Coordinates of N, CA, C and O in Angstrom, one line a residue:
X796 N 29.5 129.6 -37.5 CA 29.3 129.0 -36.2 C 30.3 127.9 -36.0 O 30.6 127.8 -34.8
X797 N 31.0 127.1 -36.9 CA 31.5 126.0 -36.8 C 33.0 126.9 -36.3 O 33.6 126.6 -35.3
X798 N 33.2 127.7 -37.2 CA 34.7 128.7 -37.0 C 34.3 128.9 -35.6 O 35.3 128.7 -34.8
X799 N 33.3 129.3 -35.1 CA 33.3 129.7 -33.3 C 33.8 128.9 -32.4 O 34.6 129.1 -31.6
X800 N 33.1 127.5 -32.7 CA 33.4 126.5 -31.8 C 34.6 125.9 -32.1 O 35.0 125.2 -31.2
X801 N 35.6 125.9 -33.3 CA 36.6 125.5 -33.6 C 37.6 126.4 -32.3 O 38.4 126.0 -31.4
X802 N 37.1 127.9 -32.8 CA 38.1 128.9 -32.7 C 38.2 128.5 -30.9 O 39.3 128.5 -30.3
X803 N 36.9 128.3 -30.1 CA 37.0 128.4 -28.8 C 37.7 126.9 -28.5 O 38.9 126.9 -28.1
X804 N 37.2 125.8 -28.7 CA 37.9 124.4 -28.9 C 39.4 124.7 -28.8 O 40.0 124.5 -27.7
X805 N 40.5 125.3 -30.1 CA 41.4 125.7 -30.2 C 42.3 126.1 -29.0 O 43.4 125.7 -28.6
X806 N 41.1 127.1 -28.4 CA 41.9 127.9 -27.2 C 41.6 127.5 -26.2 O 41.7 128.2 -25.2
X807 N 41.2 126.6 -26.0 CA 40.8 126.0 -24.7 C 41.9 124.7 -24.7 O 42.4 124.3 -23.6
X808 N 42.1 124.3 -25.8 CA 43.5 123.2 -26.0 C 44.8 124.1 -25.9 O 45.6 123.9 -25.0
X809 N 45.0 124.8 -26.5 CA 46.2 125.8 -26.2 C 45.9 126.6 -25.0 O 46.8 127.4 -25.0
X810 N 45.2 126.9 -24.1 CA 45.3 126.9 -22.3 C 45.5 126.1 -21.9 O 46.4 126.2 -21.0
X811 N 45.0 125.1 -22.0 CA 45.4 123.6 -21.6 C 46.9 123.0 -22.0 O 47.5 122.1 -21.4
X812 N 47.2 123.3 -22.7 CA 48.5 122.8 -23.0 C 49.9 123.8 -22.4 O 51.0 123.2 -22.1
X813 N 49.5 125.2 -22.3 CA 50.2 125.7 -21.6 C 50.7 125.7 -20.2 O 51.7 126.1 -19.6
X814 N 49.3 124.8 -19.6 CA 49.3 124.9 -18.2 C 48.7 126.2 -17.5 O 47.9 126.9 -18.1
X815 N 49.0 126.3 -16.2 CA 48.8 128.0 -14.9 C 49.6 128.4 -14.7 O 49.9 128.6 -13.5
X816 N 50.5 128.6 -15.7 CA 51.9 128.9 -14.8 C 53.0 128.3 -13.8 O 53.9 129.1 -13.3
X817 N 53.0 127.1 -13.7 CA 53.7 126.2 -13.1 C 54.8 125.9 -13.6 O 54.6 125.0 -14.5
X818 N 56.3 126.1 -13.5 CA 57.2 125.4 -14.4 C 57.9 124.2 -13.3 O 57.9 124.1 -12.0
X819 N 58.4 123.4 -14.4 CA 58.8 122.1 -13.4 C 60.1 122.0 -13.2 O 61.1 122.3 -13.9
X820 N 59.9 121.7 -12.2 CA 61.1 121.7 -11.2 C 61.4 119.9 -10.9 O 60.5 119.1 -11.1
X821 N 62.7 119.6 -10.3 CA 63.7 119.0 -10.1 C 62.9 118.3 -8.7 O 62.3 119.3 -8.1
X822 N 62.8 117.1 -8.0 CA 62.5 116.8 -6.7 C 63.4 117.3 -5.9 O 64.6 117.1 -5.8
X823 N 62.5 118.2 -5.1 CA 62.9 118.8 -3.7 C 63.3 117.9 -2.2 O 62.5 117.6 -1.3
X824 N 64.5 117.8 -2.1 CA 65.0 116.7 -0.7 C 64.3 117.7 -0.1 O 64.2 118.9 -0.5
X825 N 63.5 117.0 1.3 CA 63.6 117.8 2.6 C 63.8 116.9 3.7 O 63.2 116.9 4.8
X826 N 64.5 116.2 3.5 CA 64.7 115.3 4.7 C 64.3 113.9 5.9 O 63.1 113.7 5.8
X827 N 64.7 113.5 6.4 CA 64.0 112.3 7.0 C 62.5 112.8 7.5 O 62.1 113.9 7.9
X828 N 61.9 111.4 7.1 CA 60.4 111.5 8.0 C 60.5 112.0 9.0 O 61.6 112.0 9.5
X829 N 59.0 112.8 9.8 CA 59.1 112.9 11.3 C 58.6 112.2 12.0 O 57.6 111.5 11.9
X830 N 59.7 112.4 13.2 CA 59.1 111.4 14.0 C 58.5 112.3 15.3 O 58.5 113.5 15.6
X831 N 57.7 111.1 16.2 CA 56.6 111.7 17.5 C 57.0 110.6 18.5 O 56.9 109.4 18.3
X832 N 57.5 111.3 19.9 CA 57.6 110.4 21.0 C 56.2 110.3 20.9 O 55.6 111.2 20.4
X833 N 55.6 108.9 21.4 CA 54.0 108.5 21.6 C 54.0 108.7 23.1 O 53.0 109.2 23.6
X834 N 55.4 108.2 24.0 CA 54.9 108.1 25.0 C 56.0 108.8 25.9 O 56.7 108.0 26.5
X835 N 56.3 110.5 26.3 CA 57.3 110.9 26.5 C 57.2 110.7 28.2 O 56.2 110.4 28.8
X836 N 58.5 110.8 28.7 CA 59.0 110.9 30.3 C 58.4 109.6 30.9 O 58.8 108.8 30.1
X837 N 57.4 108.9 32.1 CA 57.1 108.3 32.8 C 56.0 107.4 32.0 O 55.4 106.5 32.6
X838 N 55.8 107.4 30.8 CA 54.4 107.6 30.6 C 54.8 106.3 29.2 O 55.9 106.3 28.6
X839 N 54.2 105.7 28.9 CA 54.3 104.6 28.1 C 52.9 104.6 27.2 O 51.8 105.0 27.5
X840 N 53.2 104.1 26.2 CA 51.7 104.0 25.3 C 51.5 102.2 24.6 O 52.5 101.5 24.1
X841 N 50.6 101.9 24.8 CA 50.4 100.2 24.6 C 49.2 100.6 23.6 O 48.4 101.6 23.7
X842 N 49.1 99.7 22.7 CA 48.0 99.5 22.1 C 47.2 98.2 22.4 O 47.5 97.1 22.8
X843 N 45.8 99.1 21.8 CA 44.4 98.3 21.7 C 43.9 98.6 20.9 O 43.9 99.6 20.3
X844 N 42.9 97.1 20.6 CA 42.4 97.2 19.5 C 40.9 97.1 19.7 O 40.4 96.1 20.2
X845 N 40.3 98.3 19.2 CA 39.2 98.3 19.5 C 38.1 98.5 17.9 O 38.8 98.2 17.0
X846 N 37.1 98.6 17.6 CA 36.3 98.3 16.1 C 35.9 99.6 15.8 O 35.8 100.6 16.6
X847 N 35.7 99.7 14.3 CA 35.5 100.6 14.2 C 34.1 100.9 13.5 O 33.6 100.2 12.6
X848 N 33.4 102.5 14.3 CA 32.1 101.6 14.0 C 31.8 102.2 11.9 O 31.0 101.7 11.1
X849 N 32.9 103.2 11.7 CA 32.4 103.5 10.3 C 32.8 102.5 9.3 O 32.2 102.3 8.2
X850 N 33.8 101.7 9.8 CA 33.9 100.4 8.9 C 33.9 99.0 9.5 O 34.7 98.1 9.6
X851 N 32.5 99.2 10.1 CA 32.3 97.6 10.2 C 33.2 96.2 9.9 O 33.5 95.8 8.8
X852 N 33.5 95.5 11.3 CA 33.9 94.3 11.1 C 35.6 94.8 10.9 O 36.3 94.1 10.2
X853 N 36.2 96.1 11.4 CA 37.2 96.4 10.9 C 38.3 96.8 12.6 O 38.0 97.5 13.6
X854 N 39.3 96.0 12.4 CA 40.0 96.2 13.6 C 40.8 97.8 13.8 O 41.8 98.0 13.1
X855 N 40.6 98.6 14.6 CA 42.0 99.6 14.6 C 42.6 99.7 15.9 O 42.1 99.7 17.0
X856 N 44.1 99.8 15.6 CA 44.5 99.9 16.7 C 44.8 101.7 17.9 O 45.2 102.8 17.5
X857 N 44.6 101.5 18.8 CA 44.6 102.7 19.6 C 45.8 103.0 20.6 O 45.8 102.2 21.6
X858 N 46.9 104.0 20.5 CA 47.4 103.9 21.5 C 46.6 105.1 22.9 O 46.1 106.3 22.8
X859 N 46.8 103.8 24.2 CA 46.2 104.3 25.1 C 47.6 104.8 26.1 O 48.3 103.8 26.5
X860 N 47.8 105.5 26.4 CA 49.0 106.5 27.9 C 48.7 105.6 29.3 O 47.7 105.7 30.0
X861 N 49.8 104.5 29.5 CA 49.9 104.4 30.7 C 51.1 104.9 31.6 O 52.3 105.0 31.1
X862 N 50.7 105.1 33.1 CA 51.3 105.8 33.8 C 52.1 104.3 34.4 O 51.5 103.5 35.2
X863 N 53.6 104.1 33.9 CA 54.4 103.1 34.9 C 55.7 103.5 34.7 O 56.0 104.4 33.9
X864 N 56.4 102.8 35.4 CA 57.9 103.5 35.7 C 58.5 102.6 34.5 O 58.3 101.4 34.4
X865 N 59.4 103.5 33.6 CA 59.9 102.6 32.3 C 60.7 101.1 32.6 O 60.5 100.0 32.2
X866 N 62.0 101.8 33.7 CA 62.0 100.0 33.9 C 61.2 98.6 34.0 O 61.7 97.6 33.6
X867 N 59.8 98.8 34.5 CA 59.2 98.2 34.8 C 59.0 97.5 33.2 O 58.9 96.3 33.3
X868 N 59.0 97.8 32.3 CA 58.8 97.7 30.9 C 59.4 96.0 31.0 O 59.0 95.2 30.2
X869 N 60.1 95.7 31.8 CA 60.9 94.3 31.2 C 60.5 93.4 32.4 O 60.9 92.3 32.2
X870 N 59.6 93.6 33.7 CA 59.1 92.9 34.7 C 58.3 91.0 34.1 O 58.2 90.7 32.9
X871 N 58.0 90.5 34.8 CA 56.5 89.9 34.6 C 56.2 89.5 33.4 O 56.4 90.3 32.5
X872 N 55.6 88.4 33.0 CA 54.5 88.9 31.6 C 53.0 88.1 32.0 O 51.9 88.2 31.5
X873 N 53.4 87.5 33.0 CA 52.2 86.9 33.5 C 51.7 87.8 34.7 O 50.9 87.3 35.4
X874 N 52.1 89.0 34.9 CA 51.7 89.9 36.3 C 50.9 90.9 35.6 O 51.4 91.6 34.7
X875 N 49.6 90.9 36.0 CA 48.8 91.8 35.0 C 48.7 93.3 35.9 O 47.7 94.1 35.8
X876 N 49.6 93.6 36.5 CA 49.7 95.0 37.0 C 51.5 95.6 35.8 O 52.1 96.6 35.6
X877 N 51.5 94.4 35.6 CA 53.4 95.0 34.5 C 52.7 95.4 33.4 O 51.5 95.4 33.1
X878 N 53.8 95.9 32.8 CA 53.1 96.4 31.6 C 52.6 95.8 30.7 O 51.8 96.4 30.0
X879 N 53.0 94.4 30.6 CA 52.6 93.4 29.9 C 51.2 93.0 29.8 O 50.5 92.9 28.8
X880 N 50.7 92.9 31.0 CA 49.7 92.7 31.3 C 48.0 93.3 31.3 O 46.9 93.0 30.9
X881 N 48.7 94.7 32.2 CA 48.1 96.0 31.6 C 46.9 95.8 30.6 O 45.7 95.6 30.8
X882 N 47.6 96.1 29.2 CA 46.2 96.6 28.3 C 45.5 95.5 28.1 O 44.7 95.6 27.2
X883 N 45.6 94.3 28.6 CA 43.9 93.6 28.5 C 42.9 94.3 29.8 O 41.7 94.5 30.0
X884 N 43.7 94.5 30.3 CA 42.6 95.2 32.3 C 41.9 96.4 31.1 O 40.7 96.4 31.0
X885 N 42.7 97.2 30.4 CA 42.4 98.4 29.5 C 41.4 97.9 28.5 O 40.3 98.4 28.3
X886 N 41.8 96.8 27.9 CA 41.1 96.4 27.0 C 39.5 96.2 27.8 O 38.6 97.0 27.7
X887 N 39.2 95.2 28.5 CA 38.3 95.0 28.9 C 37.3 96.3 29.6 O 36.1 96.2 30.0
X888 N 38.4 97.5 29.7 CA 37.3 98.2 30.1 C 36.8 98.9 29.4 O 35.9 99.6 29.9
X889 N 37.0 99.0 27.9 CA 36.3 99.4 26.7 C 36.8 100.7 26.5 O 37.2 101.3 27.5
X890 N 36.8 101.3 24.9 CA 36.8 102.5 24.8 C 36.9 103.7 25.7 O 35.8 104.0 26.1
X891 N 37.8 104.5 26.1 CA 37.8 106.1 26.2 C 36.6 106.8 26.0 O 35.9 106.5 25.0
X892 N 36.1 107.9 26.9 CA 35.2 108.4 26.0 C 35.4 109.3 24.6 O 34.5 109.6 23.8
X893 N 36.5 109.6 24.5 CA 37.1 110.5 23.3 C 37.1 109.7 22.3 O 36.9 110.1 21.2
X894 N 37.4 107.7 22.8 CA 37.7 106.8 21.2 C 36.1 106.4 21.2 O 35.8 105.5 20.4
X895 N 35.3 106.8 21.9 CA 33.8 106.4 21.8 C 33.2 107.9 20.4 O 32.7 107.8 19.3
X896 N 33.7 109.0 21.2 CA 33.3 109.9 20.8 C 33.8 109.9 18.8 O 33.2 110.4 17.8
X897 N 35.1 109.1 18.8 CA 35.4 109.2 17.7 C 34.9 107.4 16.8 O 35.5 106.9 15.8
X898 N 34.3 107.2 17.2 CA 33.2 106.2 16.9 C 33.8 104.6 17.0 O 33.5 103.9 16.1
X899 N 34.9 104.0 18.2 CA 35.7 103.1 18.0 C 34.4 102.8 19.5 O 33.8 103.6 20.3
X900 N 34.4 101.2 19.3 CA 33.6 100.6 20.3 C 34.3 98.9 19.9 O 35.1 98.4 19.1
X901 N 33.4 98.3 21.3 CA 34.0 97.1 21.5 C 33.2 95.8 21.6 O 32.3 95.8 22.4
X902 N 33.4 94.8 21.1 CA 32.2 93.5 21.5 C 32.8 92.3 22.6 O 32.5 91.1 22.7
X903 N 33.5 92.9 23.3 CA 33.8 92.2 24.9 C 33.0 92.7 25.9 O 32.4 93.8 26.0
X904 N 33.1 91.9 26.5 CA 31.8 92.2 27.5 C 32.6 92.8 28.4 O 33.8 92.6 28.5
X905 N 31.7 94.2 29.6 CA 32.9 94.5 30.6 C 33.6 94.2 31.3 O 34.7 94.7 31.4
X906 N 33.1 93.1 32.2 CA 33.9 92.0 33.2 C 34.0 90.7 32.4 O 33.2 90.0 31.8
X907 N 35.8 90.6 32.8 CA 35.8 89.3 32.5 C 36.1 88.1 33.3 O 36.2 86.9 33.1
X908 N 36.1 88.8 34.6 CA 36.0 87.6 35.7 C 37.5 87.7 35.8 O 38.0 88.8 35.9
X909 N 38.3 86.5 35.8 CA 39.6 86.6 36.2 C 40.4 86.7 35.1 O 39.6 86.6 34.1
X910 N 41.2 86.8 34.8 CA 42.0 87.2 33.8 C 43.6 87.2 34.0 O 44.1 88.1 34.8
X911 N 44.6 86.4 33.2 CA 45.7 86.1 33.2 C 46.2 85.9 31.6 O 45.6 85.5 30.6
X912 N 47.6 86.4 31.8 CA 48.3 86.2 30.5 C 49.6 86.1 30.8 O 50.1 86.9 31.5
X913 N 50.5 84.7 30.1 CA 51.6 84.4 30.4 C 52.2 84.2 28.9 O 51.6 83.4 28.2
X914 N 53.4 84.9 28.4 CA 54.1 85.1 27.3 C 55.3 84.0 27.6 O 55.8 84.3 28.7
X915 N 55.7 83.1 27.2 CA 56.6 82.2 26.4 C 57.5 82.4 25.1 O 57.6 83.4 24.4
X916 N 58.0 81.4 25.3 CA 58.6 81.5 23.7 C 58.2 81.1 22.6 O 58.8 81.2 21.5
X917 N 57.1 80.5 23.0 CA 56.3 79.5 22.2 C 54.6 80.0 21.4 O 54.0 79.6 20.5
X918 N 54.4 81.2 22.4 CA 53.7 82.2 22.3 C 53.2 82.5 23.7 O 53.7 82.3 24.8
X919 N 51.7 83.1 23.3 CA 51.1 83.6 24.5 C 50.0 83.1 24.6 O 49.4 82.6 23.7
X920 N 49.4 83.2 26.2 CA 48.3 82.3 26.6 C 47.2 83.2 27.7 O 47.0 83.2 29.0
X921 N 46.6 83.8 26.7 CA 45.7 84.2 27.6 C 44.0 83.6 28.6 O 43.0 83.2 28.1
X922 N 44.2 83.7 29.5 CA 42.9 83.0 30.3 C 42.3 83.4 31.3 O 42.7 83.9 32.4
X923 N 40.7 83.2 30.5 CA 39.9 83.8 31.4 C 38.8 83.2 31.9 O 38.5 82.0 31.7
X924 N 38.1 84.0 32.8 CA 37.1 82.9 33.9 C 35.9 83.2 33.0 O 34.8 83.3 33.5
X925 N 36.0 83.4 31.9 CA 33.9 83.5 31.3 C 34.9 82.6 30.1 O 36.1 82.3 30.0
X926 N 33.9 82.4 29.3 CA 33.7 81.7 28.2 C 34.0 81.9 26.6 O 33.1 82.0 25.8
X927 N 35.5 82.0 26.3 CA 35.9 82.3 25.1 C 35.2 81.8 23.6 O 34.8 82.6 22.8
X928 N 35.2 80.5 23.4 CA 34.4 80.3 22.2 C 32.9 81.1 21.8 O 32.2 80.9 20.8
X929 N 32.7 81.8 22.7 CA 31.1 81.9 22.0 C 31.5 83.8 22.0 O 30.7 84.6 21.6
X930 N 33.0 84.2 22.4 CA 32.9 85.3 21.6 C 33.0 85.4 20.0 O 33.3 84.6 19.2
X931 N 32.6 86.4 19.9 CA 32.4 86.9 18.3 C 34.3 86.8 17.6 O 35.2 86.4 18.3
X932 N 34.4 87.0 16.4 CA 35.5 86.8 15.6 C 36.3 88.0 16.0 O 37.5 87.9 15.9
X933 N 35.7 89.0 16.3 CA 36.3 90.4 16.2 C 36.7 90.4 17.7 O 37.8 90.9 18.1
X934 N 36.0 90.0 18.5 CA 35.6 90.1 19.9 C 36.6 89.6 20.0 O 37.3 90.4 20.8
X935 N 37.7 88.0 19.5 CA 38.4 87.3 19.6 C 40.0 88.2 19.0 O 41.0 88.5 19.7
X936 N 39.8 88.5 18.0 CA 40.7 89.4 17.5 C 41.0 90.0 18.2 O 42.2 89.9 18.6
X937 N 40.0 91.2 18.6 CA 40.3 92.4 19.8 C 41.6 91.8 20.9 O 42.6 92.5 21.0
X938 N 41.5 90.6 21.6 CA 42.3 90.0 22.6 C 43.2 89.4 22.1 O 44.2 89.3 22.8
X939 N 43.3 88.8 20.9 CA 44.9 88.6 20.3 C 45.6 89.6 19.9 O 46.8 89.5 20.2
X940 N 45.2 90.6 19.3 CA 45.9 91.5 18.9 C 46.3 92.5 19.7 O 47.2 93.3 19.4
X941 N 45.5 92.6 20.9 CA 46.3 93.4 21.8 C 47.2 92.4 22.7 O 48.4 92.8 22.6
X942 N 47.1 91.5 23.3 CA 47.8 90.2 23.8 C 49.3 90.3 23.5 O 50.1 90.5 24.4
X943 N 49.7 90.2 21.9 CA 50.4 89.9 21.4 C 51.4 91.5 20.9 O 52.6 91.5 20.6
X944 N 50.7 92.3 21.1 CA 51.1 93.8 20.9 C 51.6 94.1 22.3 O 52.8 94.7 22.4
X945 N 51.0 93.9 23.1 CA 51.5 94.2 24.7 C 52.8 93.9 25.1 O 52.8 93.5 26.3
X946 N 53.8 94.0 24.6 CA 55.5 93.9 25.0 C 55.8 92.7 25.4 O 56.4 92.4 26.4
X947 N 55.2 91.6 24.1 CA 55.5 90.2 24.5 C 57.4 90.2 23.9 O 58.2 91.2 23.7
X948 N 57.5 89.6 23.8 CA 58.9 89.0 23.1 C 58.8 89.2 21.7 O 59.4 90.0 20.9
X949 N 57.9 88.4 21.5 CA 58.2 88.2 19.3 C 56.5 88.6 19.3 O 55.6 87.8 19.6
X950 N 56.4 90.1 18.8 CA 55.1 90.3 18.4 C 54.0 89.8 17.2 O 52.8 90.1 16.9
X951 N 55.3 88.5 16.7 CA 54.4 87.6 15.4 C 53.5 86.5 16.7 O 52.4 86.2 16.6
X952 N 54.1 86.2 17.4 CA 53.7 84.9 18.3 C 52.4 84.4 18.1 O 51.5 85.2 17.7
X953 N 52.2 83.6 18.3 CA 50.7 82.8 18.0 C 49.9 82.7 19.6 O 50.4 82.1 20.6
X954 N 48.7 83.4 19.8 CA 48.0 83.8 21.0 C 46.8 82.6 21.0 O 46.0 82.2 20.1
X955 N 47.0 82.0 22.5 CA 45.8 80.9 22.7 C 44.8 81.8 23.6 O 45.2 82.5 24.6
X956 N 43.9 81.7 23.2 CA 43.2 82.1 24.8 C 41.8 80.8 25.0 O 41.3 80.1 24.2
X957 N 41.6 80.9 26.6 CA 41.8 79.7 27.3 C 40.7 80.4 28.6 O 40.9 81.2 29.5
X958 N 39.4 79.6 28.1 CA 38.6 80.2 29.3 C 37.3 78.7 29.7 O 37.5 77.5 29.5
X959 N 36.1 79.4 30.1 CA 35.4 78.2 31.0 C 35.0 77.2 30.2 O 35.0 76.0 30.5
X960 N 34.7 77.7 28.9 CA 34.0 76.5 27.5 C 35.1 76.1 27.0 O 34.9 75.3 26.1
X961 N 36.2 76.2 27.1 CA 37.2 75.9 26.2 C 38.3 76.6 25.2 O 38.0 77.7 25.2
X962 N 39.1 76.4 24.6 CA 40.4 77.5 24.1 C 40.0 77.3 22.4 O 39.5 76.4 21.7
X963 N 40.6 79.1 22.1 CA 40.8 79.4 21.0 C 41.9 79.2 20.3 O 42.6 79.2 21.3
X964 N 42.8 78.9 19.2 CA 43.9 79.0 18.6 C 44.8 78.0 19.2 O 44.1 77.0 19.4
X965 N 46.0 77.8 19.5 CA 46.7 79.3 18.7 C 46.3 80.0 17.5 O 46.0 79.2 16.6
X966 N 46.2 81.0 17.2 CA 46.0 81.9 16.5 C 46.9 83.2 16.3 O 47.3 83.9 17.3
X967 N 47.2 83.4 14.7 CA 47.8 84.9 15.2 C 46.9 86.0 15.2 O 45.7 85.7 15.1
X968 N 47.4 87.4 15.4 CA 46.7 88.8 14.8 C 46.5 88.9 13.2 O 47.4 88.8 12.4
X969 N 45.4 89.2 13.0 CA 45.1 89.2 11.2 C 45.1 90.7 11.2 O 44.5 91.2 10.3
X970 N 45.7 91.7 12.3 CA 45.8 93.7 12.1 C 46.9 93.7 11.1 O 47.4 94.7 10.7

């Protein structure tokens, strides 16, 4: 019995040692990474940042397709119809149903009343007519990190936002 289990032990280490038939080979070049227009012809992609619900307390960001003429890319940063401006109007209207469907949701409320954002060099300042301190941390997150993502100048910049109770930050994006 002991010869059996030796004998099978044996051959199970000499299959194992031989491998499946694989011999090794030399690393294979294939070339530069690929790349993906995100946002081809008319059509521009901005991100937001919306939560995610399988990992709790966890920021991701989403590119959303807006429809503007590419020049416009360099207008305004305080005109919330530029592009600049744009993905907080996006932001505040919450999730897609497709980024719902794939379980991304949001703790901003839908209306924010009025809403402005003006980029500097100094950073950016977003302000709104409801009451920033008593949003949640993520809630606060969500609007700096898209803010500051939105085709400001220096996407490190430090984001204030500035509403009826009082201002947050400066602060940067912790995405």
């Amino acid at each position: 019995m002991r010869r059996l289990r030796a004998l099978v032990a044996l051959t199970a280490f000499a299959l194992s040692a031989t491998g499946c038939g694989i011999r090794a080979s030399d690393v294979v070049e294939v070339g530069d990474p690929a790349t993906v227009d995100v946002a081809p012809g008319s059509r521009q992609g901005t991100l937001l940042y919306f939560i995610s619900s399988s990992s709790p307390g966890t920021l991701l960001p989403v590119v959303r397709q807006i429809d503007i003429p590419i020049q416009a890319a360099s207008s305004g940063a305080g005109d919330l119809k530029s592009p600049v401006g744009k993905p907080l109007v996006l932001l505040f209207g919450g999730p897609s149903r497709a980024e719902k469907d794939a379980g991304l949701t949001t703790e901003l409320p839908q209306s924010p009343g009025g809403l402005s954002m003006t980029a500097t060099r100094s950073g950016v300042l977003v302000r709104l007519d409801s009451p920033v301190t008593g949003l949640s941390g993520l809630a606060q997150q969500q609007l700096i990190c898209t803010a500051v993502h939105s085709g400001v100048p220096d996407p490190g910049a430090a984001v204030t936002l500035s509403g009826t109770d009082g201002s947050v930050g400066p602060t940067h994006c912790t995405v």
